[in-house]
Coordinates of C-alpha atoms and ligand atoms in Angstrom, one line a residue:
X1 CA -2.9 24.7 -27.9
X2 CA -4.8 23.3 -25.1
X3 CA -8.1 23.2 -24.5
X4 CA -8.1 25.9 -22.2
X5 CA -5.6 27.3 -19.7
X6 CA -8.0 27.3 -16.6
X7 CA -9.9 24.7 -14.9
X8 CA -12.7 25.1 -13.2
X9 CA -11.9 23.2 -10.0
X10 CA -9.1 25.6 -9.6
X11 CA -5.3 26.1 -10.1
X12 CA -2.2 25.1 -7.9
X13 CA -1.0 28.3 -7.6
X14 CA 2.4 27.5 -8.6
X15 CA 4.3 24.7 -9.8
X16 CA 6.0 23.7 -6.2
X17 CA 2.5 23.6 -4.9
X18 CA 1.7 20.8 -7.8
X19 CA 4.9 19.2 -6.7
X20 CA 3.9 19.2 -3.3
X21 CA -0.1 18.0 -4.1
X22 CA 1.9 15.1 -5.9
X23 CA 4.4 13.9 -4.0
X24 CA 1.3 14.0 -1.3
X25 CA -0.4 12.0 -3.0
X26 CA 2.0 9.3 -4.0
X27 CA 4.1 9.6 -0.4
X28 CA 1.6 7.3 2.1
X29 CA 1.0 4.1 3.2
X30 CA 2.4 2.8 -0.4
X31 CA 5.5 3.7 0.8
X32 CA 5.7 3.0 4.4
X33 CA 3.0 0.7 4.8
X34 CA 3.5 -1.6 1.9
X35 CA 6.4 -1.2 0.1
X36 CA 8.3 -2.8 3.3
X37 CA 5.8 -5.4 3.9
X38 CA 5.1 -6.8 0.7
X39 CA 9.0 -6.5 -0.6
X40 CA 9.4 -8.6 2.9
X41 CA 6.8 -11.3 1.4
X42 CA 8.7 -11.2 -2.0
X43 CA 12.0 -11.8 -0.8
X44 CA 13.6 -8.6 0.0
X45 CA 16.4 -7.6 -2.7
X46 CA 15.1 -9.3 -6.2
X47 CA 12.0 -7.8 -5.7
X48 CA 13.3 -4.2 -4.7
X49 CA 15.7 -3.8 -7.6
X50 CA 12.5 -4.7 -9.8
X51 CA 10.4 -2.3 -8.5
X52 CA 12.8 -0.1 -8.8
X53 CA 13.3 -0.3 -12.2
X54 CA 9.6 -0.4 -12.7
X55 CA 9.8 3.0 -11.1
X56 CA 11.8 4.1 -13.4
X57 CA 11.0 2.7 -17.0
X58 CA 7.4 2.4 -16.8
X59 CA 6.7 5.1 -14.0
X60 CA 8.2 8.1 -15.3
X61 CA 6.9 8.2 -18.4
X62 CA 3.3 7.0 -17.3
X63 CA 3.6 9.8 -14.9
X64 CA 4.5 12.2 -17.3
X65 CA 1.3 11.0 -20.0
X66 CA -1.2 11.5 -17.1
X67 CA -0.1 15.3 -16.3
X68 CA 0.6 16.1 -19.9
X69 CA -2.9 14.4 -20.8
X70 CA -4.6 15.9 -17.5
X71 CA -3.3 19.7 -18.2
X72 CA -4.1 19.2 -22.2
X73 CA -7.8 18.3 -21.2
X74 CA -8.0 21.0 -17.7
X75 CA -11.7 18.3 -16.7
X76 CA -11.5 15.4 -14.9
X77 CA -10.1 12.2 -17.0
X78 CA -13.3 10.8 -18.1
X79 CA -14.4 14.3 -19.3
X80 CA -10.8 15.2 -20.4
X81 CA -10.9 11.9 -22.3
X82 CA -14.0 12.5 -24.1
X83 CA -13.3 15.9 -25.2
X84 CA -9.0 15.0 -26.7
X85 CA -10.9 12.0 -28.6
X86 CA -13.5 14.0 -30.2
X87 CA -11.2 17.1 -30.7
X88 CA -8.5 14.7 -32.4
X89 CA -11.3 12.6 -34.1
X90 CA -10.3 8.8 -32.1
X91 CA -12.5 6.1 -30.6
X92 CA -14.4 7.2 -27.9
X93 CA -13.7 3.8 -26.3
X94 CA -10.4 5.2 -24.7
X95 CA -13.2 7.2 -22.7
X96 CA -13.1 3.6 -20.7
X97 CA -9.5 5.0 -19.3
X98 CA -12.0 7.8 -17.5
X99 CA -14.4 4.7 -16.2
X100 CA -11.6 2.2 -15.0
X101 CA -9.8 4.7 -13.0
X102 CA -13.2 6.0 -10.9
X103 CA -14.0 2.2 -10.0
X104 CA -10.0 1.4 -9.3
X105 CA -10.3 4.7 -7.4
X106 CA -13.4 3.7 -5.2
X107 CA -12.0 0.3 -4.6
X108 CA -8.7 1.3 -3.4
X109 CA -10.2 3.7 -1.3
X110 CA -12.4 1.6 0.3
X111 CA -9.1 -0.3 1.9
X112 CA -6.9 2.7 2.0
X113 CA -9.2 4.0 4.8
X114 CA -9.5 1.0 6.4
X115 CA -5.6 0.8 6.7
X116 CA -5.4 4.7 7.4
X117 CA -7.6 3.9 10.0
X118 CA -5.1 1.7 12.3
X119 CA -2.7 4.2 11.7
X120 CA -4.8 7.0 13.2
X121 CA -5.6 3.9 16.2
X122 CA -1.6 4.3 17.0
X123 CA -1.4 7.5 17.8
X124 CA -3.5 7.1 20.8
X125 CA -2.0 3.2 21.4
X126 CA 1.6 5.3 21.5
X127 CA 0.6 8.1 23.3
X128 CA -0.9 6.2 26.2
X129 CA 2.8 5.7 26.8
X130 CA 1.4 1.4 26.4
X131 CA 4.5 0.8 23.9
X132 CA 6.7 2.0 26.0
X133 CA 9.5 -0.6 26.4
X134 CA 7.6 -3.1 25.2
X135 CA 9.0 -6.3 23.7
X136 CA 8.5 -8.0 20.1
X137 CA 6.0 -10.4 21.4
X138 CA 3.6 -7.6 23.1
X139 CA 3.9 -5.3 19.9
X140 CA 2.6 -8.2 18.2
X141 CA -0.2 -9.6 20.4
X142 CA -1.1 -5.3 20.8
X143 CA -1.7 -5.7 16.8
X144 CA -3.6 -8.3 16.5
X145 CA -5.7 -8.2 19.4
X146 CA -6.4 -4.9 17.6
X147 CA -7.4 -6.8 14.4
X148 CA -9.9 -9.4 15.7
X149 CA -12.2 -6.7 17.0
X150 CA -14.1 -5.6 13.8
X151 CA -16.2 -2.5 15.6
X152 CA -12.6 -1.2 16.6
X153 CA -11.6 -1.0 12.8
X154 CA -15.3 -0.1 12.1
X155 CA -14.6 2.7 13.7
X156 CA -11.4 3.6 13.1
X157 CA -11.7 3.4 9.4
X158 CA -15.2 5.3 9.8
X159 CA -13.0 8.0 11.6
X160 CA -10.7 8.6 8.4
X161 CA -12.8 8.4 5.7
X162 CA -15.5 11.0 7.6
X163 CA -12.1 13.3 7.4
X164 CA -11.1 12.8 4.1
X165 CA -14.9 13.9 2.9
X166 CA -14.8 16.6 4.9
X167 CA -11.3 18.0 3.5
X168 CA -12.4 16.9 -0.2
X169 CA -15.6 18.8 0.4
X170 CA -14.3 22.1 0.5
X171 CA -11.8 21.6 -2.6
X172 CA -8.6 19.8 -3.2
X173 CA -7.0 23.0 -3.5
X174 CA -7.7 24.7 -0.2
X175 CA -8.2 21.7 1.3
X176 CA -4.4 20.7 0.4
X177 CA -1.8 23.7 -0.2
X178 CA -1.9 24.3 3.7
X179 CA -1.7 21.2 4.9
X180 CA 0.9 19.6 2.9
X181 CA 3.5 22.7 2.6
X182 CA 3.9 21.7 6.7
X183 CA 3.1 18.1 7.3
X184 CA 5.4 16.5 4.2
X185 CA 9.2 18.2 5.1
X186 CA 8.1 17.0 8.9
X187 CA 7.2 13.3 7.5
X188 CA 11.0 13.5 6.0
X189 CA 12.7 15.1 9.2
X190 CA 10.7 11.7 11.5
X191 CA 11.8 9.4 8.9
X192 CA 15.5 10.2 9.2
X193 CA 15.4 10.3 12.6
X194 CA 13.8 6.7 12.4
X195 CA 16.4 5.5 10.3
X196 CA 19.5 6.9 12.1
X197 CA 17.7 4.5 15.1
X198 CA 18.1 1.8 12.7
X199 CA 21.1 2.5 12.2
X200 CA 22.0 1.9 14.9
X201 CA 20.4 -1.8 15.7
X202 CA 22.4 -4.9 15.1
X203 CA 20.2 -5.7 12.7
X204 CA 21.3 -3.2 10.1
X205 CA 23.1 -5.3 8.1
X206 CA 21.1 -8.0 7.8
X207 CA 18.1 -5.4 6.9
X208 CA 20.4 -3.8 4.6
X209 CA 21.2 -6.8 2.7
X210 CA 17.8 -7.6 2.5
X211 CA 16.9 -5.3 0.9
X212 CA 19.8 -4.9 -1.4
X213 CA 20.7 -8.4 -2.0
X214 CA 19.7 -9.4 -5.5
X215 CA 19.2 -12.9 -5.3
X216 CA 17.1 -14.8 -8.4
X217 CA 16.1 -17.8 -6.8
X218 CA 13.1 -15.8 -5.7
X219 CA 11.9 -14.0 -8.7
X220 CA 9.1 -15.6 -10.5
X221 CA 6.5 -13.6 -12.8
X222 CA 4.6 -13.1 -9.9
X223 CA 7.3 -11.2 -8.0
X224 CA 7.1 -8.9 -10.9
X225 CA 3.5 -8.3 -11.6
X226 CA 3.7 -7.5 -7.8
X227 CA 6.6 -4.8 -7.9
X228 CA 4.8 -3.2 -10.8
X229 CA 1.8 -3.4 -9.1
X230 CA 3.4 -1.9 -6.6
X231 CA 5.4 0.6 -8.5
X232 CA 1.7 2.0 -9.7
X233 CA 0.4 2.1 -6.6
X234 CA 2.9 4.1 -5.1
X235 CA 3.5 6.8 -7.7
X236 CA -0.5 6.8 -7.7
X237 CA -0.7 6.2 -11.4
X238 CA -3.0 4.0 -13.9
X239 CA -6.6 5.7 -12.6
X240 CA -6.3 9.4 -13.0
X241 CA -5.3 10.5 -10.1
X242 CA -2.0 12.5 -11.3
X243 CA -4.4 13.1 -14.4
X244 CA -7.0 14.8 -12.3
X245 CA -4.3 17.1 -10.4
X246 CA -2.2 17.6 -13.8
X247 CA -5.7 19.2 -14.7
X248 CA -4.3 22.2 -12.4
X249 CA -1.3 22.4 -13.6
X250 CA -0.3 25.9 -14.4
X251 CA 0.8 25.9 -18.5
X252 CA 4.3 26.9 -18.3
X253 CA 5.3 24.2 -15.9
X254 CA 7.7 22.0 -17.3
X255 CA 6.4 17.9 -17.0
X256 CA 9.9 16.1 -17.2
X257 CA 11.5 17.8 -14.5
X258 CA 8.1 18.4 -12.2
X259 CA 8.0 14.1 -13.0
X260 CA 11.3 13.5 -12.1
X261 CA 11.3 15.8 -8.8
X262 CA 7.9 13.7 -7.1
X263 CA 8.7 10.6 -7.9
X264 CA 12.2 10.8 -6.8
X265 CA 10.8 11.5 -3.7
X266 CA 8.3 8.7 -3.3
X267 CA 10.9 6.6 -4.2
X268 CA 13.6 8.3 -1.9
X269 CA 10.7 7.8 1.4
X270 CA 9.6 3.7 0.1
X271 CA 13.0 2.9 0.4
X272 CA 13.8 4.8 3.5
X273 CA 11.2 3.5 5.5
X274 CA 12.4 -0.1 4.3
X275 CA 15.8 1.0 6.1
X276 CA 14.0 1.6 9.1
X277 CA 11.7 -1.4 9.3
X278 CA 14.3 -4.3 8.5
X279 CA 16.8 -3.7 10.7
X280 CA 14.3 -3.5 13.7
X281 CA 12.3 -6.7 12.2
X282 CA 15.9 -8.6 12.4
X283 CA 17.3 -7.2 15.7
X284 CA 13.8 -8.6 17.3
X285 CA 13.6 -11.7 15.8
X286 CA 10.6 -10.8 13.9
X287 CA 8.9 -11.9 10.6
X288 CA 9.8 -9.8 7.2
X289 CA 7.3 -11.3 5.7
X290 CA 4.6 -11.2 8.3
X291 CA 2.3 -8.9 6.0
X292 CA 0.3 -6.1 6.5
X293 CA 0.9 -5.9 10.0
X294 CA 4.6 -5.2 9.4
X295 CA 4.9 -1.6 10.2
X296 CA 2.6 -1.6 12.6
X297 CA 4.7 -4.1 14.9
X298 CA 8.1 -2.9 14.5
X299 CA 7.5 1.1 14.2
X300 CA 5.8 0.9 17.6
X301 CA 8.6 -1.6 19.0
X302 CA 11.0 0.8 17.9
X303 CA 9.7 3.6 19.3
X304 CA 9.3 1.8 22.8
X305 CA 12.9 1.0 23.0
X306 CA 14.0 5.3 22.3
X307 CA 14.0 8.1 24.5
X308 CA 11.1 10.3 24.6
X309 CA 9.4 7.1 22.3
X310 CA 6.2 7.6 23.3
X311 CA 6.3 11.3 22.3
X312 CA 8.1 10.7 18.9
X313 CA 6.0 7.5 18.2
X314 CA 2.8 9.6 18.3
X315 CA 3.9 12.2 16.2
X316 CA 5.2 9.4 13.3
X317 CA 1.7 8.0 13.4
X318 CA 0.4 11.6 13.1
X319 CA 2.4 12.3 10.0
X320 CA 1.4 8.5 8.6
X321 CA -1.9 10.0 8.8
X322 CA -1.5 13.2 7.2
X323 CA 0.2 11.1 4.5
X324 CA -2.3 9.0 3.8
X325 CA -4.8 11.7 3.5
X326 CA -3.4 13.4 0.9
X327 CA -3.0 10.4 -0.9
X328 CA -7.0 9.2 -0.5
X329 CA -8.1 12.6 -1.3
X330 CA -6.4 12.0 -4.7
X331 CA -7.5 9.0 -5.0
X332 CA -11.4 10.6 -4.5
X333 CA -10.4 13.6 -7.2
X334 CA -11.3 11.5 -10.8
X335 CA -14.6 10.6 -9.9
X336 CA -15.6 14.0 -7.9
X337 CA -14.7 16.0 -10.9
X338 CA -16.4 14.4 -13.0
X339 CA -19.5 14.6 -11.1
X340 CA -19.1 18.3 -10.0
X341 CA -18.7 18.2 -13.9
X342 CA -21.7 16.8 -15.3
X343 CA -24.5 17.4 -13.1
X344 CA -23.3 20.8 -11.8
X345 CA -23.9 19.1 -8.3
X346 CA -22.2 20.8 -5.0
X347 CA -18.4 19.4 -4.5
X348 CA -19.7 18.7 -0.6
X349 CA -23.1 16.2 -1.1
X350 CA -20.6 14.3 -3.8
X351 CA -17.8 13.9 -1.7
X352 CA -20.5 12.5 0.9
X353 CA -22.2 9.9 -1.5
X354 CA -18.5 8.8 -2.5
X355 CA -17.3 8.4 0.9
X356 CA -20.6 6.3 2.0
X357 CA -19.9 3.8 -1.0
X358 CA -16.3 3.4 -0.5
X359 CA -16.9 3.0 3.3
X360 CA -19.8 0.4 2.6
X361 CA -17.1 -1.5 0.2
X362 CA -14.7 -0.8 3.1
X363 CA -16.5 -3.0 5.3
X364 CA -15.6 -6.5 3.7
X365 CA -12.1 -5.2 4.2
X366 CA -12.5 -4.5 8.1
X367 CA -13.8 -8.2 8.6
X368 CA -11.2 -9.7 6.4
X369 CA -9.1 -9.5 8.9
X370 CA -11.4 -11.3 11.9
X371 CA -15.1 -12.6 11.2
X372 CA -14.2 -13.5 7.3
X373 CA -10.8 -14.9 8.1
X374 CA -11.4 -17.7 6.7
X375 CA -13.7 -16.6 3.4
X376 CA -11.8 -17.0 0.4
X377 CA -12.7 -15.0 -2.6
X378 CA -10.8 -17.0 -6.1
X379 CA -8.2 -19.1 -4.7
X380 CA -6.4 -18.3 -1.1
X381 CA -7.1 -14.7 -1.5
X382 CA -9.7 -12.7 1.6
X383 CA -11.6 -9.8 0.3
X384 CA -9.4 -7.3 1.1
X385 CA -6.3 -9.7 -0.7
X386 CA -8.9 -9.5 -3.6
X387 CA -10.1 -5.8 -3.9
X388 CA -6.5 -5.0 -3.4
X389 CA -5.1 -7.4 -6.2
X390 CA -7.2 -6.5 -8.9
X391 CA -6.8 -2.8 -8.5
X392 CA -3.4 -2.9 -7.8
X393 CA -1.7 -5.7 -9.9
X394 CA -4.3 -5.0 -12.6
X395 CA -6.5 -2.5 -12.5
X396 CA -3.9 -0.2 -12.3
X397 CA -0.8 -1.3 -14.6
X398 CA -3.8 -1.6 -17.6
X399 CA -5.3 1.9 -16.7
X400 CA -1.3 2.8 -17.4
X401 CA -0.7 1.2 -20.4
X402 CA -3.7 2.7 -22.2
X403 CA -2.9 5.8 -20.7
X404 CA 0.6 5.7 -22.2
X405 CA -0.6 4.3 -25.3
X406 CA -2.5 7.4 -25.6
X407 CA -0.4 9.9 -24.8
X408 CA 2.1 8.6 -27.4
X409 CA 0.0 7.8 -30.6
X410 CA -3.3 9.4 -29.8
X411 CA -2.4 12.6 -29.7
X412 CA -1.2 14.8 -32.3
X413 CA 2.5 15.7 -32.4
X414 CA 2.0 19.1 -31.9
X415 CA -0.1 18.7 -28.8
X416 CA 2.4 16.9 -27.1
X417 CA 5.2 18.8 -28.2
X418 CA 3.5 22.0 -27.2
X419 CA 2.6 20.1 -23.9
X420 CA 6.2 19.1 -23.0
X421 CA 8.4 21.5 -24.9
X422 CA 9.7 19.5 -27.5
X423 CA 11.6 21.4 -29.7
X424 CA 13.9 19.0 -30.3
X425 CA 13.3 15.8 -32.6
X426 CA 15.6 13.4 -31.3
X427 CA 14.0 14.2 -27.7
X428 CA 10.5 13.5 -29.7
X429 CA 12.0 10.2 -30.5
X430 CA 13.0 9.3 -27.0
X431 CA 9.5 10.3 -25.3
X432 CA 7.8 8.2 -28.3
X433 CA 10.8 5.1 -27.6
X434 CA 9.9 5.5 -23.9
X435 CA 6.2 6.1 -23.4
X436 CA 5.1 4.2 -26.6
X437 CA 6.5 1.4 -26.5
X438 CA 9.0 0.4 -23.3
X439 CA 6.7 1.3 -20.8
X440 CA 3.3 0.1 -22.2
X441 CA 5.3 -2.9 -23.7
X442 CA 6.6 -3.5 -20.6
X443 CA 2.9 -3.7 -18.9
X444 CA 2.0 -6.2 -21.2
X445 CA 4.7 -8.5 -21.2
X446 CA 4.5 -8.6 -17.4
X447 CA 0.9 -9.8 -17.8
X448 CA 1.5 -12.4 -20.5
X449 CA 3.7 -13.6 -18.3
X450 CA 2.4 -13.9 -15.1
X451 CA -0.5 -15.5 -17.0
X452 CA 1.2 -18.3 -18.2
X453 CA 4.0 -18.3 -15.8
Ligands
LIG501 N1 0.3 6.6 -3.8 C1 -0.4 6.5 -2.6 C2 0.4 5.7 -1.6 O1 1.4 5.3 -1.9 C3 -1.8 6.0 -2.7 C4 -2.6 6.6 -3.8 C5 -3.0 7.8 -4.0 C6 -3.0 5.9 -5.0 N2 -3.6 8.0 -5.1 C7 -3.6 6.9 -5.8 C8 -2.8 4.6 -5.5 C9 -4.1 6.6 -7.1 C10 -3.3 4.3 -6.7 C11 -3.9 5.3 -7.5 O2 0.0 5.6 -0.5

């Protein structure tokens, strides 16, 4: 009964490919840039079980609403949005879902490139051969030497976002199917071999347990407004994203299993490159909670101490990159549908006014980390500390829960049973237990929480 079975942006031409387009969106720096950084400023174990289970009671279904919403609609959210609530006669105010997720989308873009951006510096920084045996303390003072010179970042940053316009420019679609079918199964393949280096570190053990080690002393409300935060983030849910590319989706796709499949795999590469970082943070006497620098000082210190490093450290940075790209062109998608949409414009002079915003909004990010050091913006919190908290810990978990909220009580029965084959009433009740209620009451108690905790 949907809307229609085409969309005019294009189809994925099969179900794997939509698989693929997801788990390359969610798969990138979430996972191997923050996950490890920000579970090492939470504590390690507490805050990895959480997330986790964040993962997998809020996630999953949320995950499942936005493609089952996204495919019912075939536009981008906000038009999707407004065409389910006048079709099913409900207040046009969930239209807002449509609005959050564009300005969520252009603020975490604006930081995502910025961060792409150092990744795409390392390739060079490893292929110059500079990391090669190099100790803790010079991958360090390599890193932030990098970080106090703004115009290197500038540029850097300027680099990356001129490439993800010029991919989103020519269409998700074509733009992605190519790319991803190679670069993702090679981004597993340098992972492993980055782990079985761990492995072998005699810091294994202690990275293992830190991660593993469940220990409440360090669990506050914060610690889990941050793993859902992070949970969101990750799976790229809560502003439309997975709607947008669910818009694609091919109608006899099934959503539970498509669901379960990508974000088994984010999770399975988060945790995997947590494996790999800890034991090389411990065995060098390094920080785990040194922050966003994290990966960028033990991956290259790593990759000094291997055989053929240098060669094997460039081509991890090259994959980070690749990761990250598919991830910010989803994160583009909402808002460039929707304008393609409404004013019939040309998919390539959007993607160019997006990416000149999001850079110019980039910029405060690039300085937070050397001429505005020291501004604060509410409380301790830089710019970048600021873009990235509101989107992240709330932006997105809200975007979620309405989205969720939605799914289960705005739309007819028979839309979503049609949508995820429900034939079944007791699964009926389950998907309405699950998506109604745990996950969007789980959003909310997180919030009241952390707001009076
Ligand atoms: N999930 C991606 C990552 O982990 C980032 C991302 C892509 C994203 N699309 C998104 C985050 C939409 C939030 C919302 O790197």
């Amino acid at each position: 009964m949907a809307v229609s079975t085409e969309s005019r942006h294009g189809m994925w031409s099969s179900r794997w490919l939509f698989v693929l387009a997801a788990a390359g969106s969610a798969v990138g720096l979430g996972n191997i840039w923050k996950f490890p950084y920000i579970a090492g400023e939470n504590g390690g174990g507490a805050f990895v079980l959480i997330y986790l289970a964040c993962v997998a009671f809020v996630g999953l279904p949320i995950m499942m609403a936005e493609v089952l919403i996204g495919r019912e609609g075939r536009q981008s959210p906000i038009n999707t949005m407004r065409a389910l609530v006048q079709q099913h006669h409900r207040s046009p105010a969930w239209v807002l879902i449509g609005w959050m997720g564009v300005l969520a989308g252009f603020l975490i873009l604006s930081y995502y490139t910025v961060i792409a951006g150092w990744a795409l510096y390392y390739i060079f920084e490893m292929a110059s051969g500079a990391m090669t045996g190099a100790s803790g303390d010079v991958a360090a003072s390599t890193f932030n030497d990098f970080l106090a010179d703004p115009w290197q970042l500038l540029f850097w940053q300027t680099l990356f976002m001129a490439g993800t316009v010029f991919i989103v420019a020519r269409g998700v679609i074509k733009g992605l199917e190519t790319a991803i079918r190679w670069f993702m199964p090679l981004l597993f393949v340098l992972l492993f071999v980055l782990l079985g280096y761990a492995v072998t570190t005699e810091g294994f053990q202690q990275g293992w347990d830190f991660m593993f080690a469940f220990n409440w002393e360090t669990v506050s409300g914060d610690t889990v407004l941050i793993a859902m935060g992070q949970a969101f983030f990750t799976l790229s849910l809560g502003m439309g994203a997975i709607m947008a590319y669910g818009a694609y989706v091919p109608s006899s796709a099934s959503i539970g299993s498509t669901v379960a499949i990508i974000a088994g795999l984010d999770t399975l590469v988060a945790v995997a490159a947590g494996l790999a970082i800890f034991p090389i943070v411990f065995a060098n006497g390094l920080e785990p909670g040194q922050g966003p620098g994290l990966m960028f000082v033990t991956i290259p210190l790593a990759f000094g101490q291997m055989p053929l490093g240098a060669l094997f450290g460039t081509l991890f940075f090259v994959l980070v990159s690749f990761a990250a790209i598919t991830s910010a062109i989803s994160i583009s998608e909402p808002a460039l549908a929707y304008l393609v949409e409404t004013y019939n414009a040309k998919r390539s002079r959007v993607a160019i006014s997006l990416g000149v915003i999001s850079w110019i909004i980039g910029i405060g990010t690039v300085l937070s980390f050397n001429l505005w050091a020291d501004v604060h913006i509410v409380g301790e919190r830089t710019f970048f500390d600021f873009v990235d908290h509101v989107s992240q810990n709330i932006m997105l978990p809200l975007g979620g829960m309405l989205i969720a909220l939605f799914a289960a009580w705005g739309l007819p029965k028979t839309v979503v049973g049609s949508q995820l084959g429900l034939q079944k009433p007791w699964v009926n009740v389950v998907w309405k237990l699950l998506c109604g209620v745990v996950a969007p009451l789980g959003v909310a108690v997180v919030f009241v929480a952390t707001l009076f905790g």
